[in-house]
mmCIF file of C-alpha atoms and ligand atoms in Angstrom:
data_model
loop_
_atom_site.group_PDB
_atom_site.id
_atom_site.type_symbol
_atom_site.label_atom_id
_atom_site.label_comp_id
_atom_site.label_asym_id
_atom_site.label_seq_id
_atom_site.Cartn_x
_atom_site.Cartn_y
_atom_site.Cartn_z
ATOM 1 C CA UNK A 480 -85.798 127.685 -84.112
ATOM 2 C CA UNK A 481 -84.478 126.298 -87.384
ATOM 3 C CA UNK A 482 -81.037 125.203 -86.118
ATOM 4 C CA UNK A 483 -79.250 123.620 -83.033
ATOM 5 C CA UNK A 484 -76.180 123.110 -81.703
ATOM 6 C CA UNK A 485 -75.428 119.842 -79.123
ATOM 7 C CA UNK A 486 -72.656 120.106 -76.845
ATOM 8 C CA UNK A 487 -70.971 117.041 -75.703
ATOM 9 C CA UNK A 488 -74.217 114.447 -76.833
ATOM 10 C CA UNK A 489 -73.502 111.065 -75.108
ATOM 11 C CA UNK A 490 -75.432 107.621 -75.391
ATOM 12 C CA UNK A 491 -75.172 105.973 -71.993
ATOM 13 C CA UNK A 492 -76.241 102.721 -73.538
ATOM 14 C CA UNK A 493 -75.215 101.188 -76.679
ATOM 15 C CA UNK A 494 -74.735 98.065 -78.387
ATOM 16 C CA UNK A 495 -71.667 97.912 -80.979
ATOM 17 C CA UNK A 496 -71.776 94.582 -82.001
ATOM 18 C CA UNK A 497 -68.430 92.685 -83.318
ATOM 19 C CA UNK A 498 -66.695 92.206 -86.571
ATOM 20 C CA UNK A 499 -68.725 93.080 -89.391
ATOM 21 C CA UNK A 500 -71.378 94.798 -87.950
ATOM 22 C CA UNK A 501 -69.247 96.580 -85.929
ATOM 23 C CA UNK A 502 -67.489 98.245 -88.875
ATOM 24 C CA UNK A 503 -71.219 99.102 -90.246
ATOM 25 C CA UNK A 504 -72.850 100.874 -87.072
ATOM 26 C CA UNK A 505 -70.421 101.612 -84.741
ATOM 27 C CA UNK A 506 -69.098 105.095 -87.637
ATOM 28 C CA UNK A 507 -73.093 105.910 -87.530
ATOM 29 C CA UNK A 508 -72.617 106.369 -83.954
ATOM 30 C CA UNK A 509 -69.001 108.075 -83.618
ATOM 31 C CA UNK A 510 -70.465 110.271 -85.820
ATOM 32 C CA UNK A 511 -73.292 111.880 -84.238
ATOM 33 C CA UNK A 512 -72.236 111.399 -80.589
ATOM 34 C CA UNK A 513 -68.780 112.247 -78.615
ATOM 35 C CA UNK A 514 -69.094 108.798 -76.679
ATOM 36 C CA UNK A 515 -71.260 106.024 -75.512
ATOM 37 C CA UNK A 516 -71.092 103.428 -72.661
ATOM 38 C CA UNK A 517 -70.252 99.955 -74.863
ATOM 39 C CA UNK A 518 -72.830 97.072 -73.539
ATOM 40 C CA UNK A 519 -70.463 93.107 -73.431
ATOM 41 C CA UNK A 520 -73.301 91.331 -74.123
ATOM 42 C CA UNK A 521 -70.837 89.577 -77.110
ATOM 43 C CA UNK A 522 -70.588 85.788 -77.741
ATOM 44 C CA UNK A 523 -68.489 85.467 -75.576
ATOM 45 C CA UNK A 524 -69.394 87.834 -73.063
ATOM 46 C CA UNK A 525 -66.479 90.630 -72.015
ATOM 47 C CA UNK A 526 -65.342 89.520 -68.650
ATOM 48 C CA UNK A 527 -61.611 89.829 -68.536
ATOM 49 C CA UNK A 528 -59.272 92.950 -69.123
ATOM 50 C CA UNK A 529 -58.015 91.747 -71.937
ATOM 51 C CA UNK A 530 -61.332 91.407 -73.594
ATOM 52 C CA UNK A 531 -61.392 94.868 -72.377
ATOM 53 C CA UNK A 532 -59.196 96.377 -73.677
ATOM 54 C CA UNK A 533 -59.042 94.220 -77.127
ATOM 55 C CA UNK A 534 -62.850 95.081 -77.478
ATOM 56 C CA UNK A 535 -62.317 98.438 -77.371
ATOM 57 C CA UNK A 536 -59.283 98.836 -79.972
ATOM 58 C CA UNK A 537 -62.029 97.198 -82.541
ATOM 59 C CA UNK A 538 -63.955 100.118 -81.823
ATOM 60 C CA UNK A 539 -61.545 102.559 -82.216
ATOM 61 C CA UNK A 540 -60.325 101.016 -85.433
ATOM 62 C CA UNK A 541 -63.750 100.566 -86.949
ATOM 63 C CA UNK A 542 -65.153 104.555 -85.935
ATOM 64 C CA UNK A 543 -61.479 105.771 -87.697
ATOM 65 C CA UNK A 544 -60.952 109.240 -86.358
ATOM 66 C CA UNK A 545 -63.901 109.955 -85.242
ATOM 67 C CA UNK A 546 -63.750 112.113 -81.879
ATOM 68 C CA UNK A 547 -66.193 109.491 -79.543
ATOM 69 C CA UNK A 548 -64.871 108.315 -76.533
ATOM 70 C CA UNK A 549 -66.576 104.025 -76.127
ATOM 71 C CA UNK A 550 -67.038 103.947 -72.488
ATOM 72 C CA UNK A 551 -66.335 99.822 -71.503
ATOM 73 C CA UNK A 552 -68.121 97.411 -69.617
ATOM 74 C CA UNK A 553 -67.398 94.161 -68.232
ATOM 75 C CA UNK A 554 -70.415 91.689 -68.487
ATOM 76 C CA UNK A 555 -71.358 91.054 -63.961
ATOM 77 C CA UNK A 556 -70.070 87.838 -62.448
ATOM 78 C CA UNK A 557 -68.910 87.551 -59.218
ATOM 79 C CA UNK A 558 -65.379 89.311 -59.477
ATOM 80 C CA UNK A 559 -62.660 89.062 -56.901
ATOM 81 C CA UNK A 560 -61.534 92.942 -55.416
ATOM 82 C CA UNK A 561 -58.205 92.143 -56.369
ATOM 83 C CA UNK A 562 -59.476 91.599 -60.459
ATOM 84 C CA UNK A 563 -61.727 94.721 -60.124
ATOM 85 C CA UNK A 564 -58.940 96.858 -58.552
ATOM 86 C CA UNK A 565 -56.808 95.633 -61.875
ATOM 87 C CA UNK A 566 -59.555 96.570 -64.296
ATOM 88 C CA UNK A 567 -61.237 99.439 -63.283
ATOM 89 C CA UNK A 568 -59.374 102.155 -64.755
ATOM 90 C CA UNK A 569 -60.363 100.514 -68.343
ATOM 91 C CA UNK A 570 -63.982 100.116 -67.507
ATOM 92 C CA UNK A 571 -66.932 102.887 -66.537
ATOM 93 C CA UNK A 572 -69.574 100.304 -65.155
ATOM 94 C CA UNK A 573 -70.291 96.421 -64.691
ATOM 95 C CA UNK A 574 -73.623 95.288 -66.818
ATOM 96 C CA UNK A 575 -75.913 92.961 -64.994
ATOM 97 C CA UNK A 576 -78.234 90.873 -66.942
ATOM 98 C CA UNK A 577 -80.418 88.247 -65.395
ATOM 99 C CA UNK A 578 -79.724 84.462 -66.785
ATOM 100 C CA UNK A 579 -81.508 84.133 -70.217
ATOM 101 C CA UNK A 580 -83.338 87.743 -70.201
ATOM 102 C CA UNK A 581 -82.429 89.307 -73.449
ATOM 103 C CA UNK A 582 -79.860 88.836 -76.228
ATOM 104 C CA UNK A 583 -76.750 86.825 -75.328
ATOM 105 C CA UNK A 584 -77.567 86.965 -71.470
ATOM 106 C CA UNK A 585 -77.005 83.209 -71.005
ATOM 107 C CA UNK A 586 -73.986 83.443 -68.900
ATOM 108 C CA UNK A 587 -75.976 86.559 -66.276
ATOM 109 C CA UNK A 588 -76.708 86.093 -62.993
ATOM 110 C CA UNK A 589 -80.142 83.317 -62.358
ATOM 111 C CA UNK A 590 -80.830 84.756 -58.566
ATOM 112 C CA UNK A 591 -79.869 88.415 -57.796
ATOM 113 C CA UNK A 592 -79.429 88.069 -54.057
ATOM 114 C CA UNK A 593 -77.827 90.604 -52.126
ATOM 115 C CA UNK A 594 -75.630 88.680 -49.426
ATOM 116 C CA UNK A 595 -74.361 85.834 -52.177
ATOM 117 C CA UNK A 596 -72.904 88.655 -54.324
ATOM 118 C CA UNK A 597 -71.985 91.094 -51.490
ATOM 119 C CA UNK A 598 -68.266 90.693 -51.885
ATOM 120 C CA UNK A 599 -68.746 91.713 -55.710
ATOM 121 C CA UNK A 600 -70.971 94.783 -55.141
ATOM 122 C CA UNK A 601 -69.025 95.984 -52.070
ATOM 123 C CA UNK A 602 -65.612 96.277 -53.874
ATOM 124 C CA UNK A 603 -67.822 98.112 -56.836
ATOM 125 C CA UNK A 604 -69.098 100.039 -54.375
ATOM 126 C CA UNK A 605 -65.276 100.786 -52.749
ATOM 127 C CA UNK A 606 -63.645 101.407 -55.887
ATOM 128 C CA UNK A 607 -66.878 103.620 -56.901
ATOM 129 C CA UNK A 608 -67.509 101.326 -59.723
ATOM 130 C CA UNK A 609 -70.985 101.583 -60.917
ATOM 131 C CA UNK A 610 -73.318 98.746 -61.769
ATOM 132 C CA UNK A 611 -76.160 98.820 -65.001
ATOM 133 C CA UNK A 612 -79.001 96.604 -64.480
ATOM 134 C CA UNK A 613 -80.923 95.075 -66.713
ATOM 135 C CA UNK A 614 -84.001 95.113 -64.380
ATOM 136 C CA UNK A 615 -86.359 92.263 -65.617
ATOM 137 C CA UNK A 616 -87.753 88.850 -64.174
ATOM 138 C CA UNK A 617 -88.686 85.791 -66.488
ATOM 139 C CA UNK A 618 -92.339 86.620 -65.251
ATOM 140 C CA UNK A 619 -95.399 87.705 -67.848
ATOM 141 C CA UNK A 620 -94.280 89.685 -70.478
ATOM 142 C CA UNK A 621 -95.501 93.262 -69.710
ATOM 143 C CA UNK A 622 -94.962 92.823 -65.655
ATOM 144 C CA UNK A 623 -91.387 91.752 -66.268
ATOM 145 C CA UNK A 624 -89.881 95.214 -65.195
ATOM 146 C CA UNK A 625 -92.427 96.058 -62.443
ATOM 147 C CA UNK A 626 -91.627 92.601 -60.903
ATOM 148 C CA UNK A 627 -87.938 93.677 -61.168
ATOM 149 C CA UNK A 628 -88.559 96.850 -58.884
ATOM 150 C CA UNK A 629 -88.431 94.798 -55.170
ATOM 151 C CA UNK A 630 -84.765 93.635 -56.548
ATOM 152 C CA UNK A 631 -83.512 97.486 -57.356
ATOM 153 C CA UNK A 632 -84.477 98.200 -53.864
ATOM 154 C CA UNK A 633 -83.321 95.041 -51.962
ATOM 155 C CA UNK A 634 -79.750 96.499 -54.255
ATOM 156 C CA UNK A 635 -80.846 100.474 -53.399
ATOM 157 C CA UNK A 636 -80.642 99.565 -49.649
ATOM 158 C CA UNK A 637 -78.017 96.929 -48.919
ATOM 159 C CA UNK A 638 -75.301 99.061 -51.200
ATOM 160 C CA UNK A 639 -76.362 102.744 -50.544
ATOM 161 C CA UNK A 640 -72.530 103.618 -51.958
ATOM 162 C CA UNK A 641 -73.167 101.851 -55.240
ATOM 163 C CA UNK A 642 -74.173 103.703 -58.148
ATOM 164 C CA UNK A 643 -77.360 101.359 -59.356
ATOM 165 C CA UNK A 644 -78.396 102.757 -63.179
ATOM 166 C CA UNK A 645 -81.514 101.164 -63.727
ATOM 167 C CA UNK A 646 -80.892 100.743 -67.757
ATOM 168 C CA UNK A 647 -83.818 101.606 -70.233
ATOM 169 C CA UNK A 648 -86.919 101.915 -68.105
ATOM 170 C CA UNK A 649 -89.796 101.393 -69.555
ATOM 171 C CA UNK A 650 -92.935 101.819 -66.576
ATOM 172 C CA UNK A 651 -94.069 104.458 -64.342
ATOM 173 C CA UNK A 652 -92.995 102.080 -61.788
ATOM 174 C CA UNK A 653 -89.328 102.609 -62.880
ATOM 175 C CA UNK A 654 -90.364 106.484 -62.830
ATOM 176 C CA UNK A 655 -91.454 106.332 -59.561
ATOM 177 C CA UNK A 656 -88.393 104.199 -58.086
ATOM 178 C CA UNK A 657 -85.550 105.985 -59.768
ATOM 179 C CA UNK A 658 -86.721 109.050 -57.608
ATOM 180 C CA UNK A 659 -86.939 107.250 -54.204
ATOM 181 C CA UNK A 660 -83.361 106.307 -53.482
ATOM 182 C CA UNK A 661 -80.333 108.534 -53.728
ATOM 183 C CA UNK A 662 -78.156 105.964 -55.609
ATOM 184 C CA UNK A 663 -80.349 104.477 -58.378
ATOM 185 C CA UNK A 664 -80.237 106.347 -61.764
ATOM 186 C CA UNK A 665 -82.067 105.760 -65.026
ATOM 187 C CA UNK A 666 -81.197 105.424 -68.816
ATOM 188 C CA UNK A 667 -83.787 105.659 -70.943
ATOM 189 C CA UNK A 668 -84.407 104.873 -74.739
ATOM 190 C CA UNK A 669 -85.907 106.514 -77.840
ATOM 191 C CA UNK A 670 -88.472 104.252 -78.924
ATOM 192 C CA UNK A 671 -89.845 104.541 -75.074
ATOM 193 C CA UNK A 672 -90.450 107.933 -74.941
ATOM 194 C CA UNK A 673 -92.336 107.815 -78.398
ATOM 195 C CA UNK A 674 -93.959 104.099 -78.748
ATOM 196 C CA UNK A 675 -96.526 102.178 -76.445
ATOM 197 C CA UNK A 676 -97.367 98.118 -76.989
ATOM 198 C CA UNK A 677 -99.745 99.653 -79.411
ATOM 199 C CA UNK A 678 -97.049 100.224 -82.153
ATOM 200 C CA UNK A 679 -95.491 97.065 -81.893
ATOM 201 C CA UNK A 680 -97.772 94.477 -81.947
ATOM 202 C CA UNK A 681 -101.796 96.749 -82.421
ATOM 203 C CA UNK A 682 -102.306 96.358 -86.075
ATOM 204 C CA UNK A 683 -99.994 95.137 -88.018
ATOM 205 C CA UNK A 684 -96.706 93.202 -86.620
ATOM 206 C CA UNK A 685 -93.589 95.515 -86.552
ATOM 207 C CA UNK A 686 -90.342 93.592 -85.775
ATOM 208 C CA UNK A 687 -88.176 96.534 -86.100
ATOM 209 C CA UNK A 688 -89.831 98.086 -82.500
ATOM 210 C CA UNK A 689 -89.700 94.619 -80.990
ATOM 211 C CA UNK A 690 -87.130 95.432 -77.807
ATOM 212 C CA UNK A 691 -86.655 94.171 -74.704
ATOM 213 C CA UNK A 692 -88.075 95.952 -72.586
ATOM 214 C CA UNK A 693 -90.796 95.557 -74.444
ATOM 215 C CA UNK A 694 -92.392 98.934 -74.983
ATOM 216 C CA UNK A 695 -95.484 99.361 -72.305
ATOM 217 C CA UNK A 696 -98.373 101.264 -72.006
ATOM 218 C CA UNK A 697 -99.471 104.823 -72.808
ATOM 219 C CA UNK A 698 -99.570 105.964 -68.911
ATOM 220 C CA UNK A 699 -96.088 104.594 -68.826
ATOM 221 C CA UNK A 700 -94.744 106.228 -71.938
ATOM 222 C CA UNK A 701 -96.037 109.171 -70.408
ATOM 223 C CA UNK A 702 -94.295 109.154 -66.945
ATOM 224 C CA UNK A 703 -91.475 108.468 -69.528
ATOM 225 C CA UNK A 704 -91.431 111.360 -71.432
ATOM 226 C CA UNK A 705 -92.535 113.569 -68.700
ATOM 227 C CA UNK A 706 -89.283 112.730 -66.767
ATOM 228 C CA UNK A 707 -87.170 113.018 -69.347
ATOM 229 C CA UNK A 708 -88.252 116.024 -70.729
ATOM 230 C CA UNK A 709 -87.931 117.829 -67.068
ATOM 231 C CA UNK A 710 -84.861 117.625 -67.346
ATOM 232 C CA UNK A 711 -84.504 115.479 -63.708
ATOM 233 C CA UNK A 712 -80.599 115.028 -62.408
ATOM 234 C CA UNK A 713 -80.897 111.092 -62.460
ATOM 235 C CA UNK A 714 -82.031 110.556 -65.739
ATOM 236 C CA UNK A 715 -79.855 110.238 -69.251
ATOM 237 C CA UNK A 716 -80.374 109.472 -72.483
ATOM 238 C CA UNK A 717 -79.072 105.886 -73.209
ATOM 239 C CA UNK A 718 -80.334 104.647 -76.797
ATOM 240 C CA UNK A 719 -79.911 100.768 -76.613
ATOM 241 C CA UNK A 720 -79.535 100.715 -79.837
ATOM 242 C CA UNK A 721 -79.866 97.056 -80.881
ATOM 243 C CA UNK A 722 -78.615 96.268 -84.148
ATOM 244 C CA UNK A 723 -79.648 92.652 -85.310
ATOM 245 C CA UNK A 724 -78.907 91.759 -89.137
ATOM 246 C CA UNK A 725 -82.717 92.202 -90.877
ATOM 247 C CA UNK A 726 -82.584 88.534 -92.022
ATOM 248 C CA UNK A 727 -82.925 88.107 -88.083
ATOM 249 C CA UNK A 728 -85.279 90.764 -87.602
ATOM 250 C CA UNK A 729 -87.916 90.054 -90.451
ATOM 251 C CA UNK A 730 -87.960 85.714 -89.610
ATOM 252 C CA UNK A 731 -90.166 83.517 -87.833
ATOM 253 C CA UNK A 732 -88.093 84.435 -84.164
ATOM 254 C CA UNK A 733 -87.203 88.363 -84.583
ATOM 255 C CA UNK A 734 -84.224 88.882 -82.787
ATOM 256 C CA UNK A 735 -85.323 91.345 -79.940
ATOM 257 C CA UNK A 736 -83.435 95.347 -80.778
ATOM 258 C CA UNK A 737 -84.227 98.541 -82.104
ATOM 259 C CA UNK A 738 -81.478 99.913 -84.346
ATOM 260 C CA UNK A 739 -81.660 103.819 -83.761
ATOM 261 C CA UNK A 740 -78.418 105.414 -83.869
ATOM 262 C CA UNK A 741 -78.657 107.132 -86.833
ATOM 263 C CA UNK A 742 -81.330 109.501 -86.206
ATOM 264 C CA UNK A 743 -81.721 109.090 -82.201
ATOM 265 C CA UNK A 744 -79.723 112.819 -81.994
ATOM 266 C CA UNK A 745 -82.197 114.185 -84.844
ATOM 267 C CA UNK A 746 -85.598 112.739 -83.395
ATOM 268 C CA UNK A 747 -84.427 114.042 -79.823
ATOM 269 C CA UNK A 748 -84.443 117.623 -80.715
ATOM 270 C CA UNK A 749 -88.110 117.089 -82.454
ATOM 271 C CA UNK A 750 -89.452 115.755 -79.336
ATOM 272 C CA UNK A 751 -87.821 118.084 -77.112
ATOM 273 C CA UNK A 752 -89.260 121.010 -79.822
ATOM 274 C CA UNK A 753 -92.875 119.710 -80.128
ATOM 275 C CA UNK A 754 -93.164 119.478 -76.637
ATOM 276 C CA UNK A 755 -91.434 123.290 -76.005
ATOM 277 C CA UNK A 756 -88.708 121.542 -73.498
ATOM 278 C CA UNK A 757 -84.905 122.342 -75.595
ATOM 279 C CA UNK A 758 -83.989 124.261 -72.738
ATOM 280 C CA UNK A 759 -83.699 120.801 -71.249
ATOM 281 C CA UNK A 760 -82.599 118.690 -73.778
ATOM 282 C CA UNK A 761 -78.971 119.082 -72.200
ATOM 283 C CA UNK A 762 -79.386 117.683 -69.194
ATOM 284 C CA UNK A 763 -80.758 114.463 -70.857
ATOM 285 C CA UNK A 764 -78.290 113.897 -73.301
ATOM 286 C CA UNK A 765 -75.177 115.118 -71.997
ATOM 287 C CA UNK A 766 -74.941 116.921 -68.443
ATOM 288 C CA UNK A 767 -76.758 114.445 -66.454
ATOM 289 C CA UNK A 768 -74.286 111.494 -67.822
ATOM 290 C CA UNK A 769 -71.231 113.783 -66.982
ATOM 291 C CA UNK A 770 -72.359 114.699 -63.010
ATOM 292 C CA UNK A 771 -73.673 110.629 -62.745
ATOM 293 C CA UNK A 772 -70.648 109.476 -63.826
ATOM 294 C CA UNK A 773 -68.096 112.117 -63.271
ATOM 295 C CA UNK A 774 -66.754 112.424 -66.928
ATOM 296 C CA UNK A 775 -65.413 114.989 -68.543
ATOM 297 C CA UNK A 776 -67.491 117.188 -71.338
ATOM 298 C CA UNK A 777 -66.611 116.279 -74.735
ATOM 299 C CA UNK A 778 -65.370 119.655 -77.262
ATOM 300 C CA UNK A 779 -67.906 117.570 -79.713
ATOM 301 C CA UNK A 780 -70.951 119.670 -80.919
ATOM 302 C CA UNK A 781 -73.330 118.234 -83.294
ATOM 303 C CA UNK A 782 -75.223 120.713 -85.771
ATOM 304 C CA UNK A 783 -78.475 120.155 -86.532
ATOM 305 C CA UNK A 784 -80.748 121.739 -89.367
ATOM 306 C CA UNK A 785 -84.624 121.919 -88.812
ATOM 307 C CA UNK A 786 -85.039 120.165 -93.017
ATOM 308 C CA UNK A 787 -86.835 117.043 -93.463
ATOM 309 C CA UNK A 788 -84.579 114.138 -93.939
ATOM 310 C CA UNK A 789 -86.049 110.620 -95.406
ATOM 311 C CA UNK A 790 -84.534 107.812 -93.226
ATOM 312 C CA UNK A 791 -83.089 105.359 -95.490
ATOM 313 C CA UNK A 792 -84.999 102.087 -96.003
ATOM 314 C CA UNK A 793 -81.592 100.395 -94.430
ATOM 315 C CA UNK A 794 -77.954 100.548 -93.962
ATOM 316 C CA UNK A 795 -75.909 98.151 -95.782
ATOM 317 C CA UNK A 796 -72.000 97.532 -95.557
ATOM 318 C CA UNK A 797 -69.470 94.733 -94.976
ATOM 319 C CA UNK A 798 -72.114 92.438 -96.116
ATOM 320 C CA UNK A 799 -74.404 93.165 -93.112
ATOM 321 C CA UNK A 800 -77.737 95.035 -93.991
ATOM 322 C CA UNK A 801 -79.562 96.447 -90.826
ATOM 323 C CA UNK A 802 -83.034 98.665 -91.207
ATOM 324 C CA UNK A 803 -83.549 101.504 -88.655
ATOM 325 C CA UNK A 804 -86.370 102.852 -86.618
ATOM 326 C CA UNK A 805 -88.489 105.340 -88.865
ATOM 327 C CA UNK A 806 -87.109 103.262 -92.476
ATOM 328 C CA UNK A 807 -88.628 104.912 -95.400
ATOM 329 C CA UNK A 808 -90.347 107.289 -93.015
ATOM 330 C CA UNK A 809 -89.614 111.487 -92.725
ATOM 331 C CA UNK A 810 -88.212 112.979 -90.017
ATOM 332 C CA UNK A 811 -88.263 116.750 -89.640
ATOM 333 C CA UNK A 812 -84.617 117.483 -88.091
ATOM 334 C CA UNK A 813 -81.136 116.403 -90.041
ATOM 335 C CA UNK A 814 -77.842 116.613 -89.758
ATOM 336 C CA UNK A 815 -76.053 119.693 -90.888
ATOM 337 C CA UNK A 816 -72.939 118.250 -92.382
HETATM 338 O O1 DOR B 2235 -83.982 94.640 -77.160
HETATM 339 C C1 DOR B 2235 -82.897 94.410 -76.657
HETATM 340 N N1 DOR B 2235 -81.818 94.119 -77.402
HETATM 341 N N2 DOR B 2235 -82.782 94.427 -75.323
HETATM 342 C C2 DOR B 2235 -81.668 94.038 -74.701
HETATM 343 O O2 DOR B 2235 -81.645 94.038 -73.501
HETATM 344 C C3 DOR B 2235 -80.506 93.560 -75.460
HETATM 345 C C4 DOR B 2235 -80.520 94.056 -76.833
HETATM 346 C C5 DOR B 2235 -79.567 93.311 -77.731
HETATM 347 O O3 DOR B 2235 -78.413 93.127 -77.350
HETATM 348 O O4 DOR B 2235 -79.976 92.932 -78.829
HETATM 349 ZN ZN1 ZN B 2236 -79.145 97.034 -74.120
#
């Protein structure tokens, strides 16, 4: 096959940014996907409507006319029924991050119990509002997520109404979970389908791949990929794309993030090829997203062209620069403009 058309592509797991490098990645984005669920991990987090709603006009004003649809979230607190009654016809999910787990998670949640935030996750649960999780502990580094898997189920089982999406999974663990109960659900990246610990940190140090998750090992990459490219109902592409300026990236302290929008649509369709599974390259990127959440399909196709493309070395604009996964390096699909 030398060319491809995507229906309706959707990234169920994106970070935007704010002011100036919003205006740089959020067009290289809008332009290869018809919409994306917006992470509020901003300083200050998005907790209010208004923040809402005033978050999301920056988007729209910095993708111009692009046709991409930024699906909100609010940042999880303990919100009255009353507030989440107000806002949830502006938002598509509440983002949970544990206190101090990742990039501007300060203000999260330090002890996920399930009877102290009952009241929360009941009204999510009544006004079929789901919740994202960012499923680590503050445990060692590479059992962080595994740890995290008693808390999805204490969640699974206490709210069987909620709609849990267990965000970027990175372990067969997660694999193995997501499958178990009827409402948990599973994003998961690029870089985790292709990289293991090995890439980031095996020979030389590459602070472009550092993420959080960190990326695991090769059995879980494996259970990764092997999920994703089956096509399974509960499992959708969500990119967590991480832009972090490369001053912050390349410095003693690399800002945790991998910045893959640009070619995430491109290096999908080569790893779907290679591994003879296009047929169900759909589900992951668009239908699964669309039956999970209950949107609508998007008239957006994307046209692809099987022609090397060289991925630039970075993107610069608005005096942000920001390098993306694969700099310098060829890829074998591109964009047909
Ligand atoms: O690597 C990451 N970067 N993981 C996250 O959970 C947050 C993200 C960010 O916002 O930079
Ligand atoms: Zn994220």
């Amino acid at each position: 096959m030398n060319e491809i058309t995507i229906q309706s592509p959707f990234d169920m797991h994106i970070h935007l940014r704010d002011t100036e490098m919003l205006k740089l990645v959020a067009p290289l984005t809008s332009h290869t996907f018809a919409g994306g669920v917006i992470m509020p991990n901003l300083v200050p987090p998005v907790e209010t409507k208004e923040a809402v709603v005033a978050y999301k006009n920056r988007i729209l004003e910095a993708i111009n006319n692009d046709d991409f649809i930024p699906f909100m979230t609010l940042f999880f607190k303990p919100y009255t029924n009353e507030f989440l009654e107000n806002v949830k016809d502006e938002i598509i999910a509440i983002k949970l991050y544990p206190a101090g787990i990742t990039t501007n998670s300060e203000g999260g949640i330090s002890v996920i119990d399930t009877v102290a935030l009952a009241p929360t996750l009941n009204a999510m649960s009544n006004l079929n509002i789901p919740l994202c999780v960012h499923g680590e502990t503050n445990g060692f580094v590479m059992d962080r997520e595994k740890e995290f898997m008693s808390v999805y189920e204490a969640l699974a089982v206490a709210f069987p109404k909620l709609k849990i999406i267990m965000e970027h999974i990175t372990t067969k663990e997660a694999v193995d979970l997501v499958k178990k109960y009827d409402n948990l659900f599973a994003t998961i990246t690029l870089q985790h389908l292709i990289i293991t610990l090995d890439d980031v940190v095996g020979g030389m140090l590459k602070p472009h791949l550092f993420c959080k998750p960190i990326a695991k090992r090769p059995e879980d990459r494996d259970a990764l990929l092997e999920i994703a490219l089956s096509g399974n109902s509960k499992i959708m592409f969500g990119s967590d794309s991480a832009p972090h300026p490369k001053h912050k990236k390349e410095a003693c302290g690399c800002a945790a993030g991998v910045f893959t929008s640009p070619i995430a649509l491109q290096v999908l369709v080569e790893l779907f090829e290679k591994n003879d599974k296009l047929e169900n390259l759909d589900n992951f990127i668009s239908k699964n997203a669309i039956d999970i959440y209950g949107l609508k399909k998007s008239k957006k196709s994307i046209k692809l062209i099987k022609k090397d493309f060289v991925v630039p070395a970075q993107y610069e604009g608005f005096g942000e620069v920001v390098v993306p996964m694969y700099a310098g390096e060829t890829i074998s699909w591109s964009l047909k403009e």
